[in-house]
Amino acid sequence: MLIGSLQKGGRVLAVDTQYAYAVGKIRALEKRLLDRSRMERMIDARSPEEALKVLLEAGYESGSDDYSDVYEYESLLKNEQLKVYMLLKSIAPEPEVFDIFLFQNDYHNIKVLLKAEFLDQNCDYMLIDTGTIPVAELKKMIGERDLTRMTKTMRNAVEESIDVFNRTNDPQDIDIILDRASFQQMQEYAASSGYKFVFELVQLMTDLTNIKIFLRGRSTGKKWDSLQKILLPGGSIDKRVFIENLEGTLESFVSFIKSKPYGSICVDGIENFNSTGSLSKFERLTDNYVMSYIKKAKYVALGIEPLIAYLWAKENEIKNARIIMVGKINNISSEVIRERLRETYV
């Protein structure tokens, strides 16, 4: 039974009752998200163990029943992330859309595997289980150099990484090649998905990441040819803007960036970067801006948007939980922990 319509790639597609179930499920789950008050309980806890209990009360689980070790928090967070992806894949009428946000985990795992091989190290603890390719399969692909089941973009990036490292022996080249390919693949899939919400989200992520790359490049004295290699493809900001503002003062770049929807938060972050040399505030402000974009999904009754927003909300929740737990374990003051937290979805 047709109950609405969704604009997708210039075509109007019927939205059926499948989305009614999926969105209804998500709306119920949103009520269980960690809100600011529960995060404050974690921050104000007298010990890391007490902070961990808040996560357990919120339904976080791991494969172990032993929570006596406070370092169990990382297992809880990783397991919660996996649960979220499995849930969304099971209820989404178009589960392939979520691959767009899983590709970064695939590329992260490829980086880990290639560097571990080239540097003769065991880095399995750094692998992430929430990619489009299961870790065991990816390890076999890389180890046997059987890349036939990878997407063309991913396969080309792996082959280029191997070739370039063999010539330069520089692990940083692997990061540059795979980071660019990761965003390229996200953009390709976002465009083909036909969802404006998804496409604009990926473009926003690209812009903000490129601004961060530009700022870091300026501070480390990179030349235009080096910067050009590490800037991500796509986005709404032409590469020439970054290249032309690489040297000299930041005034012209700041003047340009003010015209963007995210201009004010970038200017604030850039000013802080100039005075402190740290990008932490810039990263927090841009993360919060992306969350403000994600919150638009609260007003969408049917469609993929609420599901993507829930995914983002959980990723953000897990990031905040990790910030708090690391802070509590390392006796960081409550004020500093609060300053580092990202805006919540609820």
XYZ file of C-alpha atoms in Angstrom:
346
model
C 0.000 0.000 0.000
C 1.431 3.358 -1.003
C 1.620 5.829 1.833
C 3.825 8.571 0.456
C 6.549 9.431 -1.989
C 10.229 10.222 -1.898
C 12.233 12.375 -4.267
C 15.158 10.289 -5.468
C 17.538 11.357 -8.238
C 14.868 13.393 -10.033
C 12.440 10.484 -9.939
C 9.522 10.133 -7.550
C 9.605 6.706 -5.981
C 6.834 5.180 -3.933
C 7.584 4.752 -0.263
C 5.909 1.584 0.952
C 5.037 0.166 4.324
C 8.540 -1.276 4.696
C 9.787 2.161 5.660
C 6.914 2.614 8.077
C 8.178 -0.405 10.050
C 11.865 0.564 9.834
C 11.314 4.180 10.869
C 8.941 3.121 13.644
C 11.619 0.797 14.992
C 14.219 3.553 14.864
C 11.972 6.083 16.612
C 11.569 3.616 19.480
C 15.327 3.009 19.664
C 16.072 6.731 19.672
C 14.508 6.918 23.128
C 17.275 4.647 24.429
C 20.124 6.819 23.153
C 22.438 8.215 25.801
C 21.268 11.755 26.435
C 23.298 14.509 28.042
C 22.049 13.698 31.551
C 23.344 10.113 31.403
C 26.640 11.313 29.983
C 26.849 13.746 32.895
C 26.386 10.756 35.219
C 29.376 9.111 33.569
C 31.472 12.264 33.855
C 30.547 12.789 37.518
C 31.100 9.127 38.428
C 33.582 8.629 41.264
C 35.510 6.006 39.294
C 35.857 4.549 35.779
C 34.018 1.467 37.055
C 30.977 3.556 38.004
C 31.057 5.271 34.600
C 31.138 1.882 32.911
C 27.984 0.846 34.787
C 26.045 3.595 33.001
C 26.857 1.940 29.669
C 25.790 -1.449 30.997
C 22.506 0.034 32.234
C 21.968 1.499 28.760
C 22.117 -1.970 27.212
C 25.729 -2.093 26.061
C 26.962 -5.690 25.968
C 30.087 -7.592 25.046
C 30.807 -11.253 24.523
C 32.023 -11.539 28.111
C 30.186 -11.574 31.430
C 33.222 -10.241 33.247
C 32.990 -6.481 33.663
C 35.417 -6.259 36.578
C 38.119 -4.904 34.288
C 37.359 -1.287 33.393
C 39.210 -1.722 30.094
C 36.271 -3.880 29.018
C 34.686 -0.617 27.858
C 36.374 -0.887 24.444
C 34.844 -4.300 23.877
C 31.448 -2.880 24.832
C 31.772 -0.002 22.379
C 32.930 -2.159 19.469
C 30.158 -4.668 20.072
C 27.540 -1.915 20.245
C 28.740 -0.514 16.939
C 28.466 -3.940 15.326
C 24.950 -4.409 16.723
C 23.838 -1.113 15.208
C 25.056 -1.997 11.716
C 23.521 -5.472 11.879
C 20.184 -4.021 12.992
C 20.064 -1.377 10.280
C 21.040 -3.858 7.590
C 18.229 -6.154 8.739
C 15.414 -3.590 8.788
C 16.372 -1.206 5.969
C 14.475 -1.704 2.690
C 17.638 -0.512 0.904
C 20.456 -1.818 3.120
C 23.085 -1.234 0.438
C 22.852 2.511 1.128
C 24.631 1.915 4.441
C 27.671 0.604 2.591
C 28.497 4.244 1.904
C 29.322 4.689 5.588
C 31.021 1.306 5.960
C 33.626 1.899 3.255
C 35.776 3.985 5.589
C 36.100 0.948 7.870
C 37.127 -1.222 4.909
C 39.818 1.246 3.910
C 41.000 1.550 7.497
C 41.371 -2.235 7.627
C 43.257 -2.283 4.331
C 45.694 0.306 5.718
C 46.254 -1.818 8.819
C 46.785 -5.010 6.834
C 49.183 -3.501 4.300
C 51.263 -1.701 6.911
C 51.383 -4.803 9.102
C 52.657 -6.795 6.134
C 55.197 -4.243 4.958
C 56.495 -3.477 8.458
C 56.304 -7.094 9.630
C 53.994 -6.348 12.557
C 50.842 -7.905 14.014
C 48.185 -5.203 14.134
C 45.037 -7.343 14.264
C 43.852 -5.475 17.368
C 43.402 -2.395 15.168
C 40.995 -4.074 12.726
C 37.323 -3.051 12.709
C 34.510 -5.574 12.273
C 32.015 -3.153 10.691
C 33.114 -2.940 7.076
C 31.404 -4.141 3.917
C 33.987 -6.941 3.694
C 34.400 -9.283 6.701
C 37.852 -8.970 8.254
C 38.761 -12.618 7.613
C 37.900 -12.298 3.918
C 39.771 -9.031 3.586
C 42.884 -10.514 5.213
C 42.788 -13.355 2.691
C 42.299 -10.978 -0.245
C 45.265 -8.830 0.773
C 47.475 -11.761 1.743
C 46.869 -13.675 -1.491
C 46.641 -10.523 -3.649
C 43.262 -11.747 -4.894
C 41.451 -8.431 -5.326
C 38.857 -9.567 -7.866
C 35.907 -9.265 -5.468
C 36.737 -5.700 -4.498
C 35.097 -2.718 -6.162
C 37.117 -1.181 -8.969
C 37.939 1.909 -6.902
C 39.133 -0.166 -3.955
C 41.116 -2.588 -6.118
C 42.897 0.239 -7.933
C 43.756 1.912 -4.621
C 45.214 -1.275 -3.132
C 47.302 -1.938 -6.243
C 48.538 1.653 -6.260
C 49.389 1.502 -2.548
C 51.463 -1.644 -3.025
C 53.246 -0.227 -6.069
C 54.010 3.159 -4.485
C 55.206 1.697 -1.175
C 57.545 -0.657 -2.993
C 59.119 2.401 -4.624
C 59.084 4.870 -1.711
C 59.037 2.666 1.395
C 56.894 5.379 3.020
C 53.799 4.141 4.953
C 52.283 7.630 4.720
C 51.768 7.078 0.996
C 49.414 4.223 1.851
C 47.317 6.567 4.022
C 47.124 9.223 1.311
C 46.111 6.841 -1.466
C 43.529 4.939 0.577
C 41.996 8.031 2.202
C 41.395 9.569 -1.208
C 39.945 6.326 -2.564
C 37.688 5.960 0.468
C 36.046 9.330 -0.114
C 35.929 8.746 -3.861
C 34.010 5.532 -3.329
C 31.673 7.142 -0.822
C 30.917 9.903 -3.310
C 30.326 7.461 -6.150
C 27.841 5.443 -4.123
C 26.174 8.537 -2.633
C 25.581 9.940 -6.123
C 24.212 6.657 -7.442
C 21.950 6.215 -4.396
C 19.869 9.142 -5.603
C 19.289 10.397 -2.056
C 19.968 14.112 -1.750
C 20.345 13.787 2.027
C 23.106 11.198 1.620
C 24.893 13.019 -1.204
C 24.942 16.324 0.700
C 26.173 14.576 3.848
C 29.128 13.015 2.036
C 29.911 16.322 0.323
C 29.807 18.096 3.688
C 32.179 15.497 5.180
C 34.535 16.004 2.218
C 34.569 19.793 2.539
C 35.241 19.802 6.272
C 37.943 17.142 5.976
C 39.660 19.085 3.188
C 39.646 22.246 5.287
C 41.332 20.309 8.098
C 43.900 18.886 5.657
C 44.535 22.413 4.362
C 45.069 23.842 7.855
C 47.393 21.021 8.856
C 49.259 21.367 5.555
C 49.819 25.088 6.114
C 51.112 24.500 9.629
C 53.621 21.870 8.469
C 54.853 23.928 5.526
C 53.560 21.712 2.732
C 53.996 22.962 -0.831
C 51.143 23.125 -3.315
C 52.128 19.920 -5.138
C 52.177 17.960 -1.862
C 48.858 19.430 -0.743
C 47.257 18.593 -4.074
C 48.113 14.934 -3.549
C 46.401 14.670 -0.162
C 43.290 16.783 -0.730
C 40.218 14.599 -1.123
C 38.381 14.464 -4.444
C 34.945 16.017 -4.740
C 33.359 18.437 -2.317
C 32.012 21.890 -3.076
C 35.328 23.750 -2.631
C 37.544 23.893 -5.691
C 41.100 22.700 -5.041
C 42.395 25.998 -6.412
C 40.995 27.777 -3.347
C 43.238 25.710 -1.093
C 46.270 25.965 -3.357
C 45.974 29.747 -3.767
C 45.718 30.256 0.017
C 48.455 27.853 1.057
C 51.032 30.581 1.590
C 50.593 34.007 3.119
C 47.920 34.979 5.637
C 44.634 33.171 6.142
C 42.523 36.294 5.646
C 41.446 35.565 2.073
C 40.623 31.932 2.884
C 38.624 32.972 5.943
C 36.796 35.531 3.815
C 35.932 32.793 1.308
C 34.857 30.236 3.892
C 32.498 32.723 5.559
C 30.204 32.382 2.555
C 29.680 28.677 3.204
C 26.806 27.372 5.380
C 29.398 26.090 7.841
C 31.453 29.302 7.609
C 30.956 30.635 11.131
C 32.026 27.450 12.909
C 35.035 27.087 10.612
C 36.144 30.653 11.313
C 35.861 29.997 15.043
C 37.833 26.761 14.693
C 40.492 28.396 12.512
C 40.964 31.240 14.998
C 41.472 28.712 17.783
C 43.895 26.741 15.622
C 45.929 29.892 14.935
C 46.236 30.651 18.641
C 46.773 27.129 19.989
C 48.181 25.101 17.101
C 45.617 22.401 17.889
C 42.793 21.215 15.633
C 40.788 19.682 18.487
C 38.295 22.531 18.728
C 37.938 22.694 14.947
C 37.189 18.958 14.879
C 34.639 19.263 17.681
C 32.890 22.203 16.032
C 32.739 20.477 12.645
C 31.475 17.238 14.208
C 28.725 19.260 15.876
C 27.873 20.932 12.567
C 27.492 17.557 10.867
C 25.216 16.506 13.733
C 23.076 19.592 13.154
C 22.703 18.480 9.526
C 21.833 14.946 10.639
C 19.100 16.258 12.938
C 17.082 17.283 9.889
C 16.067 13.620 9.719
C 13.925 14.127 12.819
C 11.373 15.824 10.575
C 11.293 13.061 7.947
C 8.382 10.680 8.467
C 9.397 8.000 5.973
C 12.575 7.175 4.109
C 16.208 6.295 4.634
C 17.050 9.566 6.429
C 15.939 8.566 9.974
C 17.898 5.312 9.694
C 21.085 7.102 8.647
C 20.537 9.646 11.408
C 20.267 6.857 13.973
C 23.505 5.326 12.701
C 25.219 8.691 13.022
C 23.696 9.257 16.466
C 25.050 5.922 17.710
C 28.505 6.545 16.217
C 28.533 9.917 17.960
C 27.302 8.356 21.207
C 30.069 5.746 21.078
C 32.658 8.468 20.391
C 31.445 10.423 23.430
C 31.432 7.301 25.616
C 35.030 6.592 24.587
C 36.064 10.189 25.381
C 34.520 9.898 28.840
C 36.000 6.477 29.634
C 39.482 7.493 28.492
C 39.148 10.645 30.568
C 38.034 8.799 33.692
C 40.771 6.162 33.392
C 43.440 8.858 32.967
C 42.084 11.119 35.738
C 41.305 13.973 33.336
C 39.214 16.697 34.941
C 35.458 16.738 34.382
C 35.689 20.200 32.826
C 38.160 19.032 30.172
C 36.058 15.942 29.410
C 32.967 18.117 28.929
C 34.870 20.397 26.564
C 35.786 17.416 24.377
C 32.285 15.961 24.084
C 30.336 16.178 20.827
C 26.747 17.349 20.577
C 24.233 14.574 21.136
C 21.331 13.658 18.842
C 18.839 13.637 21.726
